[in-house]
Coordinates of C-alpha atoms and ligand atoms in Angstrom, one line a residue:
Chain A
X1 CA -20.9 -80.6 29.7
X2 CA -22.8 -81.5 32.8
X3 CA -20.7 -81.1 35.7
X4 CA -22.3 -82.3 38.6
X5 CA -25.8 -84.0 38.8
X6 CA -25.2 -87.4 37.5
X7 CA -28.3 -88.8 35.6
X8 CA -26.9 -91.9 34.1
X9 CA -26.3 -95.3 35.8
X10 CA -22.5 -95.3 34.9
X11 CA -21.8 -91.9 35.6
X12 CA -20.0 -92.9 38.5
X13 CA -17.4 -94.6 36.3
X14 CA -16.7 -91.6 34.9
X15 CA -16.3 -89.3 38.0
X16 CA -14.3 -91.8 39.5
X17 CA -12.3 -91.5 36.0
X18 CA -12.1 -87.7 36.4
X19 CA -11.0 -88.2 40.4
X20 CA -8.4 -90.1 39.4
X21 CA -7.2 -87.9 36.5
X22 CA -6.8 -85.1 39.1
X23 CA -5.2 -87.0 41.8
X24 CA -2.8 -88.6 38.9
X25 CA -1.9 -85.1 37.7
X26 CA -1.7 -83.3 41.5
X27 CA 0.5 -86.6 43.0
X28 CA 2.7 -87.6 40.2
X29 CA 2.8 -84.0 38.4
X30 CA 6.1 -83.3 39.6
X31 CA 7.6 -87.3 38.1
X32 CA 6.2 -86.3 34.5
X33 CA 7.9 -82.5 34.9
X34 CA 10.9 -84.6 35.6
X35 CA 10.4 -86.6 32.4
X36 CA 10.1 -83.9 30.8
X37 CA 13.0 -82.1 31.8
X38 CA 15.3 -85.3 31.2
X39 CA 14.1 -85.2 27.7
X40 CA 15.4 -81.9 27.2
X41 CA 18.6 -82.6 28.9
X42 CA 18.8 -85.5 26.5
X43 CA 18.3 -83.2 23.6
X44 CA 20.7 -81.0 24.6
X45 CA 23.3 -83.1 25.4
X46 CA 23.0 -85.1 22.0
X47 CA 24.0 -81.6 20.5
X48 CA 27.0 -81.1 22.7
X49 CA 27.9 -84.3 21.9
X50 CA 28.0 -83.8 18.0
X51 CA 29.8 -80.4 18.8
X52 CA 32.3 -82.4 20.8
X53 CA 32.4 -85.3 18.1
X54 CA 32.8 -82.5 15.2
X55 CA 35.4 -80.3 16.8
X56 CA 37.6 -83.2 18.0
X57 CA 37.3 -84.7 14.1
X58 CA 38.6 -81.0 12.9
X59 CA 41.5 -81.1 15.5
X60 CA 42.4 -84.9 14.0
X61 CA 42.1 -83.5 10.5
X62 CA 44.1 -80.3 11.0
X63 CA 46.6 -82.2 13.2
X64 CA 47.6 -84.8 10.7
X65 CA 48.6 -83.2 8.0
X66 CA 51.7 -82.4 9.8
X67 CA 52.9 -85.8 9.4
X68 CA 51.9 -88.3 11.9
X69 CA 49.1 -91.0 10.8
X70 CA 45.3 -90.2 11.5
X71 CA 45.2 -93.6 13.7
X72 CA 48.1 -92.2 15.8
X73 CA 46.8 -88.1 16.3
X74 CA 43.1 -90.0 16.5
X75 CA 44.5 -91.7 20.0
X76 CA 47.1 -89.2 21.3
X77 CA 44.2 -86.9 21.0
X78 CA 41.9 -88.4 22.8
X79 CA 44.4 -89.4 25.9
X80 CA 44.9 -85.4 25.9
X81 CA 41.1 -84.8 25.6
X82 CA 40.8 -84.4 29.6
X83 CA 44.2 -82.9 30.7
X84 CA 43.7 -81.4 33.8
X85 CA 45.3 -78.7 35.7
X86 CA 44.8 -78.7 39.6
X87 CA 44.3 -75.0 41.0
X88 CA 46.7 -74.2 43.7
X89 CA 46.0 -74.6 47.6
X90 CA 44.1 -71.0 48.9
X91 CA 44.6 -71.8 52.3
X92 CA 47.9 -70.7 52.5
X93 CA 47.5 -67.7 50.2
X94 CA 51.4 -66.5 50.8
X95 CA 52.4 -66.9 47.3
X96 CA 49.9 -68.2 45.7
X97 CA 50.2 -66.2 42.5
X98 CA 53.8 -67.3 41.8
X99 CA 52.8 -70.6 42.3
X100 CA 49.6 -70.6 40.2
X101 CA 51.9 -69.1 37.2
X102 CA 54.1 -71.8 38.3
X103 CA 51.9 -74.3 37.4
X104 CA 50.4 -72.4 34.4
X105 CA 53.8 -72.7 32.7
X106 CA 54.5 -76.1 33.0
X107 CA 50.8 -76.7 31.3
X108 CA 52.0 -74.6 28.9
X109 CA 55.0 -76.7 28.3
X110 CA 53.5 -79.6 28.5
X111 CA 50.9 -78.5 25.7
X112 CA 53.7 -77.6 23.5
X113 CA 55.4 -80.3 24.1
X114 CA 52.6 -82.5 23.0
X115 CA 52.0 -80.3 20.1
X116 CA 55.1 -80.3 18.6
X117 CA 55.6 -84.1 18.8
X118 CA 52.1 -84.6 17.2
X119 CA 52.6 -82.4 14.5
X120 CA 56.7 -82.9 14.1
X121 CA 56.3 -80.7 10.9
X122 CA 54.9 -77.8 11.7
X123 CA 56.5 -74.1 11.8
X124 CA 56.4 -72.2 15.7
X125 CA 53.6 -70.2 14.2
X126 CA 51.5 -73.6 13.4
X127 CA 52.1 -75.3 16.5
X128 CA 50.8 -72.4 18.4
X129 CA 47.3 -72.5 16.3
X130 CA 47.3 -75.9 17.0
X131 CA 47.9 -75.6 20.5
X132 CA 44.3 -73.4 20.1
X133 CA 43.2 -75.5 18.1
X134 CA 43.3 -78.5 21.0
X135 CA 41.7 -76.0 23.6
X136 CA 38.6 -75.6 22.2
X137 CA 38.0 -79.2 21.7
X138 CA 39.4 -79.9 25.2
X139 CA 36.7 -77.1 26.3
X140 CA 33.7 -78.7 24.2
X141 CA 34.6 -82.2 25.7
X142 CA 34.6 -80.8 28.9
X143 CA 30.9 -78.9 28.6
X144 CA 29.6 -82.4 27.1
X145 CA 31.3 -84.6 30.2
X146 CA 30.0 -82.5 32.9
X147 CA 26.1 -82.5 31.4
X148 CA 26.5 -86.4 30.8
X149 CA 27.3 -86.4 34.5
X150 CA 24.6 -84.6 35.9
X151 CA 22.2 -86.4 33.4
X152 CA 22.7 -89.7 34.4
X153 CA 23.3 -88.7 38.2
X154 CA 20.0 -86.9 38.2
X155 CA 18.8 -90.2 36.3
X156 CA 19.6 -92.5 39.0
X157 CA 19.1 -90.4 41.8
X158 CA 15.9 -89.2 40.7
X159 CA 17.2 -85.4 42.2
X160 CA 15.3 -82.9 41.3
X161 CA 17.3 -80.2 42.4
X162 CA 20.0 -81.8 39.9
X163 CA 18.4 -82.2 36.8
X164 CA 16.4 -78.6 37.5
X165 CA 19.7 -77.1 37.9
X166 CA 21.4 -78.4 34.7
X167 CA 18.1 -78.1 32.7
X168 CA 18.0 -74.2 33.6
X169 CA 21.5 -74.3 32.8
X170 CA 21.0 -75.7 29.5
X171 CA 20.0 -72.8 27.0
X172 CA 23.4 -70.9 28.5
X173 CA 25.3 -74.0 28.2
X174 CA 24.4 -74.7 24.2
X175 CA 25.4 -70.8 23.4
X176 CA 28.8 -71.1 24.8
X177 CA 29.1 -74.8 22.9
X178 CA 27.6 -73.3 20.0
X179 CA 30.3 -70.0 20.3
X180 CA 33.7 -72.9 20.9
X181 CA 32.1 -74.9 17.9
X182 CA 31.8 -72.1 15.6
X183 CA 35.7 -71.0 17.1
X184 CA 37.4 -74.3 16.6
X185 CA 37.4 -73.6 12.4
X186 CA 38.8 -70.3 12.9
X187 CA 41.3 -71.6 15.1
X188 CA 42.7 -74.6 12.5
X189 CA 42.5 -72.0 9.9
X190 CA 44.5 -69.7 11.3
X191 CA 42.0 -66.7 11.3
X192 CA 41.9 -63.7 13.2
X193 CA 39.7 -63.8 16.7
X194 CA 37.8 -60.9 18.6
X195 CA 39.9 -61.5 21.1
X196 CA 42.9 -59.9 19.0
X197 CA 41.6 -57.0 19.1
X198 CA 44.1 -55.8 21.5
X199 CA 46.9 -56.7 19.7
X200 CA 45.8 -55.4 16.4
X201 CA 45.4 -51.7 17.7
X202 CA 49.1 -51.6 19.0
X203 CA 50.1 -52.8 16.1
X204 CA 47.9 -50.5 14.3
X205 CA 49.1 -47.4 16.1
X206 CA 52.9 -48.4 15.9
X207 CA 52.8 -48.6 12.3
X208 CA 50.9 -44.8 12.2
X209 CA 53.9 -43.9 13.9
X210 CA 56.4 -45.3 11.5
X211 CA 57.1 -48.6 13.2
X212 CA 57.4 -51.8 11.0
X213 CA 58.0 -55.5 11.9
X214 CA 62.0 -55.0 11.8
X215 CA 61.6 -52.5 14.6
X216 CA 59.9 -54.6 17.2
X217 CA 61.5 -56.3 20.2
X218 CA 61.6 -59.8 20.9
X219 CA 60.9 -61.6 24.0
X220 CA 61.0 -59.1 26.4
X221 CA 58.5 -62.3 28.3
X222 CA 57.9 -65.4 26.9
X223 CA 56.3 -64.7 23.6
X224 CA 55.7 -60.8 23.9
X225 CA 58.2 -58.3 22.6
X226 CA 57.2 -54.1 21.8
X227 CA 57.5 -51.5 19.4
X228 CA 59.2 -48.5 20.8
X229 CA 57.6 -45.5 19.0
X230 CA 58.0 -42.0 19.3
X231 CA 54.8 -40.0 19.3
X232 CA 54.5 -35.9 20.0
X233 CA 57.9 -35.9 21.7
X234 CA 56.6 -39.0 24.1
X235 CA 58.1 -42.5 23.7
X236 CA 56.0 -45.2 23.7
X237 CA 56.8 -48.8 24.4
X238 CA 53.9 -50.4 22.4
X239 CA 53.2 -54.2 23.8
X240 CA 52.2 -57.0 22.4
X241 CA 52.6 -60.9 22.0
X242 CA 54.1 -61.9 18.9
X243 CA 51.9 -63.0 16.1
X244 CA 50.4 -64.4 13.4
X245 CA 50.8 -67.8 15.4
X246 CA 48.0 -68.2 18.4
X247 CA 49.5 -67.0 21.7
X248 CA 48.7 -64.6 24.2
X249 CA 52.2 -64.5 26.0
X250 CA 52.5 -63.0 29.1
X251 CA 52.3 -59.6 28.7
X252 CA 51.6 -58.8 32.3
X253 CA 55.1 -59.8 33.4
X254 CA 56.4 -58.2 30.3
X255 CA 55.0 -54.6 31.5
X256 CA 56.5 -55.5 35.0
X257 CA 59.8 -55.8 33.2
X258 CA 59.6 -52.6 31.2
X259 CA 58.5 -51.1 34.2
X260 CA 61.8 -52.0 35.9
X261 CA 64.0 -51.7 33.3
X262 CA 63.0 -47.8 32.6
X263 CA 63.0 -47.4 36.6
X264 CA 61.5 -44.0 37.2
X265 CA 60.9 -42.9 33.9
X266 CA 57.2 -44.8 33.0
X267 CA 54.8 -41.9 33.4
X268 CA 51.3 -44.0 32.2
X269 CA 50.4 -47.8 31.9
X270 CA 47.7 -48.2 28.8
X271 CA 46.0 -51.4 28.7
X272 CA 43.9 -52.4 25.5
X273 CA 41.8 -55.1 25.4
X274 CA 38.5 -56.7 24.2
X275 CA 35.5 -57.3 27.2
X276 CA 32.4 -59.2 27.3
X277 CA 29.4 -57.2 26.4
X278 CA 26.2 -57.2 28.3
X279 CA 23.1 -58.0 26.1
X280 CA 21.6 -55.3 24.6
X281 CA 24.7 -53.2 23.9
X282 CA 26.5 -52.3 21.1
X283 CA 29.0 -54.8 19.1
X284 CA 32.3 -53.3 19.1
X285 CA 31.4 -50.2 21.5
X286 CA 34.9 -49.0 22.7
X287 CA 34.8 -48.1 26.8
X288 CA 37.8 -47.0 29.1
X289 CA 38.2 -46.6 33.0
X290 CA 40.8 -47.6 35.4
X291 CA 42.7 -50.4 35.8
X292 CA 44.4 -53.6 34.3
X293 CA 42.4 -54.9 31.4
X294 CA 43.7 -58.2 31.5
X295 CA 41.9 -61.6 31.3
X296 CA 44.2 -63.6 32.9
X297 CA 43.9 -66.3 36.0
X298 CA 45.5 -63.7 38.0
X299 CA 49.4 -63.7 38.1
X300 CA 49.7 -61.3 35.5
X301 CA 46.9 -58.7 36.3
X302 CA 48.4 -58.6 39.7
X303 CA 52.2 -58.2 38.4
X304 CA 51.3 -55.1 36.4
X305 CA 49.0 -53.3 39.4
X306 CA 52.1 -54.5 42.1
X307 CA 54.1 -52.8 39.7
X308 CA 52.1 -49.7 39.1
X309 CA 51.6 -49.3 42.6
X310 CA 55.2 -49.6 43.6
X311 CA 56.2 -47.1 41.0
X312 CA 53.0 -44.8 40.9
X313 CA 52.5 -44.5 37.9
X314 CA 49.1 -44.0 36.6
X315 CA 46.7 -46.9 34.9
X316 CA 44.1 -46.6 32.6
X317 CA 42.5 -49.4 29.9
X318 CA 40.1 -48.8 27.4
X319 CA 37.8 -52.0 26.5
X320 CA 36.4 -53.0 23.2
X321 CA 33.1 -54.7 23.9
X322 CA 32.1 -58.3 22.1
X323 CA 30.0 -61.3 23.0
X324 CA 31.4 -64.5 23.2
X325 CA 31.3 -65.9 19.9
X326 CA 32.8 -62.6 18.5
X327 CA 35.4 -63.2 21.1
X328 CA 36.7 -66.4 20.4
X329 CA 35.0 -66.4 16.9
X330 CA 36.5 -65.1 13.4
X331 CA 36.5 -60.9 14.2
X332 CA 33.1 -59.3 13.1
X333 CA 33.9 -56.4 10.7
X334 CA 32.1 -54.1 13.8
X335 CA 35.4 -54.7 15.9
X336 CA 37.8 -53.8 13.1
X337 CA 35.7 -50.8 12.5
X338 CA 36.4 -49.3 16.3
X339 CA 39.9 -49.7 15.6
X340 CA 40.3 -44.9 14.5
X341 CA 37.8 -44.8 17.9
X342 CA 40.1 -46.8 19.9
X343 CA 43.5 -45.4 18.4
X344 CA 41.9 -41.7 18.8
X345 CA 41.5 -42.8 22.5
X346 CA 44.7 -43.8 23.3
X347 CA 46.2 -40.6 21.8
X348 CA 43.8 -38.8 24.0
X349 CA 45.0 -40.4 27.1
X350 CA 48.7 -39.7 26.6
X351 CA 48.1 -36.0 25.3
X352 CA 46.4 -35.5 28.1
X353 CA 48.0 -37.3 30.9
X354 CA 51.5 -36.9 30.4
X355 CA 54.1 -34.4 29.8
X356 CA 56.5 -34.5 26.9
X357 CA 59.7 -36.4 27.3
X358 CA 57.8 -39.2 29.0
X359 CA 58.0 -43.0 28.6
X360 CA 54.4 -44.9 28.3
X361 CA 53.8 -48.4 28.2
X362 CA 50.7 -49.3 25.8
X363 CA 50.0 -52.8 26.2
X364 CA 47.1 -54.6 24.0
X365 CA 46.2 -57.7 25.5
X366 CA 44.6 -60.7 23.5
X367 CA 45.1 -63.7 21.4
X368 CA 47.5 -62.9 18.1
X369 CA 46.3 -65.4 15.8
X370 CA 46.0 -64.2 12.3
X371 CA 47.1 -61.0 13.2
X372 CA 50.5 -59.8 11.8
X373 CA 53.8 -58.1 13.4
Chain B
X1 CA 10.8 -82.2 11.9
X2 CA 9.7 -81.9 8.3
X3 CA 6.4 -80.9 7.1
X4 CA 4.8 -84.2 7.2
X5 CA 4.2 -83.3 10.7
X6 CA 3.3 -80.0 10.9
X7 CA 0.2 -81.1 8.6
X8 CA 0.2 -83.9 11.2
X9 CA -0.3 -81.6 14.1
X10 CA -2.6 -79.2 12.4
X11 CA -5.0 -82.0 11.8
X12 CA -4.8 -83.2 15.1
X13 CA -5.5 -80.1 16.7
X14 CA -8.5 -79.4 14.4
X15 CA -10.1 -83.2 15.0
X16 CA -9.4 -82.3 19.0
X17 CA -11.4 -78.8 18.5
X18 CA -14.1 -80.4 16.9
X19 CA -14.2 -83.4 19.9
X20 CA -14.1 -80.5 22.6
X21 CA -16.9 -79.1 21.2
X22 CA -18.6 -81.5 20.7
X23 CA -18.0 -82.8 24.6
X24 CA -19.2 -79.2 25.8
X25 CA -22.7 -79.8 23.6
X26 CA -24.8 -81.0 26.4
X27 CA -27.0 -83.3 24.4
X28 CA -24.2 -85.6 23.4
X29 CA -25.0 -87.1 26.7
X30 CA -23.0 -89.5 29.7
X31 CA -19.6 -90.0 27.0
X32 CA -19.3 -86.2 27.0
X33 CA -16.5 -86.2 29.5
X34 CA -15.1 -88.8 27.1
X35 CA -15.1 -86.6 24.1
X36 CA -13.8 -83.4 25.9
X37 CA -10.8 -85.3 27.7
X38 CA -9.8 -86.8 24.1
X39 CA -10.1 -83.8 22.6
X40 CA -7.8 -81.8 24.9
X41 CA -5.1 -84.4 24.7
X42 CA -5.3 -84.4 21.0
X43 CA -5.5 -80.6 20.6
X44 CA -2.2 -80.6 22.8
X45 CA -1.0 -83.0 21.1
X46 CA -1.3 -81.6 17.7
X47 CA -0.2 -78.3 18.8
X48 CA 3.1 -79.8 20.3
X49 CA 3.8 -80.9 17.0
X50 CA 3.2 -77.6 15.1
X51 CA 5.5 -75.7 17.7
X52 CA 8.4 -78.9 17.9
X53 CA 10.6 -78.6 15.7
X54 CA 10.9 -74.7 15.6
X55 CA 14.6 -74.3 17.3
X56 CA 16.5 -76.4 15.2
X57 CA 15.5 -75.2 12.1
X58 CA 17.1 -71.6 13.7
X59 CA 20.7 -73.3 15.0
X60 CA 21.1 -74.7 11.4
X61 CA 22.2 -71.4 9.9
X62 CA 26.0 -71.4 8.4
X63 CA 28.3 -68.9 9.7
X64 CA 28.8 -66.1 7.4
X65 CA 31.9 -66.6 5.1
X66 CA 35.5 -65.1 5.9
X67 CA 36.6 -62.2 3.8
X68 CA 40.3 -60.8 3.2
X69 CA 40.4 -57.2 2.7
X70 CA 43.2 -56.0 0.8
X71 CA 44.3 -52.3 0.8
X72 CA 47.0 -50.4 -1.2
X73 CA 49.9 -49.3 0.9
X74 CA 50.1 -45.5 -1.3
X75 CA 48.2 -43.5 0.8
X76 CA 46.6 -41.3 -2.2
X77 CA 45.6 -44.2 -3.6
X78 CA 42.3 -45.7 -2.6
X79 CA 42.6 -49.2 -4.6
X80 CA 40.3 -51.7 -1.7
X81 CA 40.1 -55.7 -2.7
X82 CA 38.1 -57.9 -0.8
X83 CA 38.4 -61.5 -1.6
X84 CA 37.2 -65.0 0.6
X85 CA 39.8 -66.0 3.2
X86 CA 42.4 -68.0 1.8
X87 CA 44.6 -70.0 4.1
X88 CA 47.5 -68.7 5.0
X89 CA 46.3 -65.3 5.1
X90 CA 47.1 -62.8 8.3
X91 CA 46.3 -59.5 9.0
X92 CA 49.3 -56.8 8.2
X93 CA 50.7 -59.9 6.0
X94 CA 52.4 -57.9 2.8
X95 CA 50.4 -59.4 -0.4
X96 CA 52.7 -60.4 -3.3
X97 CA 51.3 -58.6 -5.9
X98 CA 51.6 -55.3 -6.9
X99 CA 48.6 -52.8 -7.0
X100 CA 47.0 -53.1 -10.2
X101 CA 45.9 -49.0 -10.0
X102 CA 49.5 -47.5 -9.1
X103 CA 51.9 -50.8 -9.2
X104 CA 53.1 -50.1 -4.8
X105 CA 52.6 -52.7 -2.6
X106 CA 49.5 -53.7 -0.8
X107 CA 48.7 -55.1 2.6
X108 CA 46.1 -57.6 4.3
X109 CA 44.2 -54.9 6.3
X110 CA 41.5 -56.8 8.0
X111 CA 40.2 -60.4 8.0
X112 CA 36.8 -60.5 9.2
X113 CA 33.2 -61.6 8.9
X114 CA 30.1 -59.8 8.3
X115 CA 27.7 -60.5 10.8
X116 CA 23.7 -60.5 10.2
X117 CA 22.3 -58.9 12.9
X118 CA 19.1 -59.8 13.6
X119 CA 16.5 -57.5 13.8
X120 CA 16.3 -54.9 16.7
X121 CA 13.3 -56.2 19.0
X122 CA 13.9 -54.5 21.5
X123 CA 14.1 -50.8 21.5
X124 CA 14.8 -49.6 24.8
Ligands
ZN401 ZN1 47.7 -48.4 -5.4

């Protein structure tokens, strides 16, 4: 190529051509980066939108078949695609836990509300998968609504800073789509999650220690009840919401209530649960520290450490590490298999930490569908 | 994208190597910057093509089926089933039918999936 010395009559043509392909590139770079990125927004959000399209057609289908038309779940669906819940005022913070699980409760009754007079036919069991069901499609919508927003804000504005942001966001975004999508048919089939994990293990350990479905207590808390087990001359009040329908209860509160109801005598608070792995460790790897493990918006973790800081009583949990889509997702056969580690733990903990002739409060914390009393 | 074009894009690339060489030969003369410029762009071009459709073809894997295992209650005996999930099915839910080994009762012990885990690429 000759670069420089021009020996030809129209080789200013083509240096003016090769100016101008520079100054193009170094002015307007930044407009065709933008381009780009917008196309890979677009991408993106046609495949949250056929996540959100799918899921809400699985909710439809697994909703009408207890016996309301497809024409009338269809609508009612879609008017309860966006239900909102407004987070209480934090300026005032006096209170603001009992009024956040204030408010949590009346969603909660609203929901069920909803669910039972859209699917009139279904068992308590049913109506509590549905309820799940609805969630995750209520969570895809909401993924997909907020990227169509900053799309076409960023597409009128011209921002940069907004579409940058949302297409850095994106690859992050599509996983936890991707791990609600893949949830959604494990929720309207009634499967097992990762999240259960908690529940399953008390269960688990009840039943080692001669405990069977008759024996557990009912709604000690809305939807949670325990097993009260005897093990090496300890009893155990083993916690848990009721299954195989999809709820997590409120445990927290239940604890609280154990806790005052055996005034004095609740030596150790256990808490099982499953936590969010980082990248790079292992599926299934079970942890333990101190603490509540307990996912909740707040009211609950804080009524069992209130609790165990009135009473001084000692709190451990011990974790069971998944990613997302093993959390909401059908149970990888990794999480079952911690289950002897896990169990082995918790009879560590009480061997070691209390006395015979104690009470202890084991509480595994998660979602119960698909898992059995 | 399909292999139509992949071919597409390998073709392209190859034309645009052949132009950019062609542009760097110093005999082709004044259109030289004409045939290194078109090459560039159509070896981009072509690559972009080869490389495009990569991701989806990855996201378009099936989730691993659903399995039931079944487990006699008798201690001693080891009798194991595993079956596909059927619905309906919970974990700790008593199964109906008796073992077929010793004739006790059996239980769902675990409903899970088996996940592939993709190769270990990094080792640290
Ligand atoms: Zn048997």
């Amino acid at each position: 190529m000759q670069i420089g010395l021009p020996t030809n009559d129209f080789s200013w043509i083509i240096n003016l051509a090769f100016f101008a392909f520079i100054l193009i590139f170094s002015l307007y770079g930044a407009k065709i980066q933008m381009w780009q990125w917008l196309k890979q927004i677009e991408a993106g959000l046609i495949e949250l939108k056929r996540m959100m399209l799918e899921s809400r057609q699985t909710a439809i289908d697994t909703f009408k078949i207890y016996g309301r038309t497809e024409k009338d779940v269809a609508s009612e669906i879609d008017r309860w695609l966006d239900y909102f819940t407004i987070m209480p005022v934090d300026l005032d913070p006096a209170g603001i836990l009992k009024r956040l699980d204030h408010l949590l409760d009346n969603r909660r009754d609203r929901f069920q509300e909803f669910v039972s007079e859209l699917a009139p036919d279904a068992t308590e069991i049913q109506v509590q998968s549905l309820e799940n069901t609805l969630e995750v499609s209520q969570v895809l919508d909401l993924i997909f609504r907020i990227v169509r927003h900053f799309y076409i804000l960023g597409k009128k504005t011209g921002s940069q800073i907004m579409i940058m942001q949302i297409q850095m966001q994106m690859p992050d975004l599509l996983r936890i789509a991707k791990a609600y999508f893949d949830a959604i048919a494990a929720f309207s089939d009634g499967k097992p999650i990762g999240d259960g994990i908690g529940p399953l293990v008390i269960t688990k350990f009840a039943r080692e220690q001669g405990a069977t479905p008759d024996t557990y207590v009912h709604e000690i808390s809305r939807e949670v009840g325990y097993y009260p087990v005897e093990f090496e001359e300890r009893t155990v009040l083993a916690l848990r919401a009721t299954g195989p329908g999809g709820t997590v209860g409120k445990p927290g509160f239940a604890v609280k209530k154990l806790v005052e109801e055996n005034k004095g005598k609740i030596a150790r608070i256990i808490t099982v649960d499953a936590a969010l792995k980082l990248e790079g460790e292992e599926l299934g790897r079970v942890s333990e520290g101190t603490g509540a493990a307990i996912g909740d918006p707040g009211p609950e973790k804080h009524a069992i450490e209130q609790a165990a800081t009135e009473n001084g009583i000692g709190i451990e949990a011990i974790v069971i590490k998944e990613d997302e889509a093993a959390a909401i997702g059908v149970i990888p056969k990794q999480v079952i298999d911690s289950l002897p580690e896990v169990i082995e733990r918790i009879k560590t903990a009480i061997l070691k930490r209390t006395k015979p002739g104690d009470k202890i409060i084991l509480a595994g914390i998660g979602n119960t569908i698909g898992i059995g009393l | 994208m399909g292999w139509m074009s992949r071919i597409l894009g390998v073709i392209m690339a190859g034309s645009g190597g052949v132009l950019l060489i062609f542009g760097m030969d110093p005999t082709t003369g004044i259109f030289s910057y004409v045939y290194f410029f078109l090459g560039l762009l159509m070896m981009s071009m072509g690559f972009a093509l080869i490389t495009g459709g990569r991701q989806q073809q990855r996201e378009q894997k099936p989730p691993p089926p659903t399995v039931t295992e079944i487990r006699c209650d008798n201690r001693e005996c080891t009798f194991k089933e595993i079956r596909d999930f059927e619905k309906g099915d919970y974990i700790l839910k008593p199964v109906d039918v008796p073992c077929p080994k010793c004739g006790g009762r059996m239980t769902v012990e675990g409903i899970y999936i088996v996940r592939e885990e993709p190769e270990q690429t990094i080792t640290i």
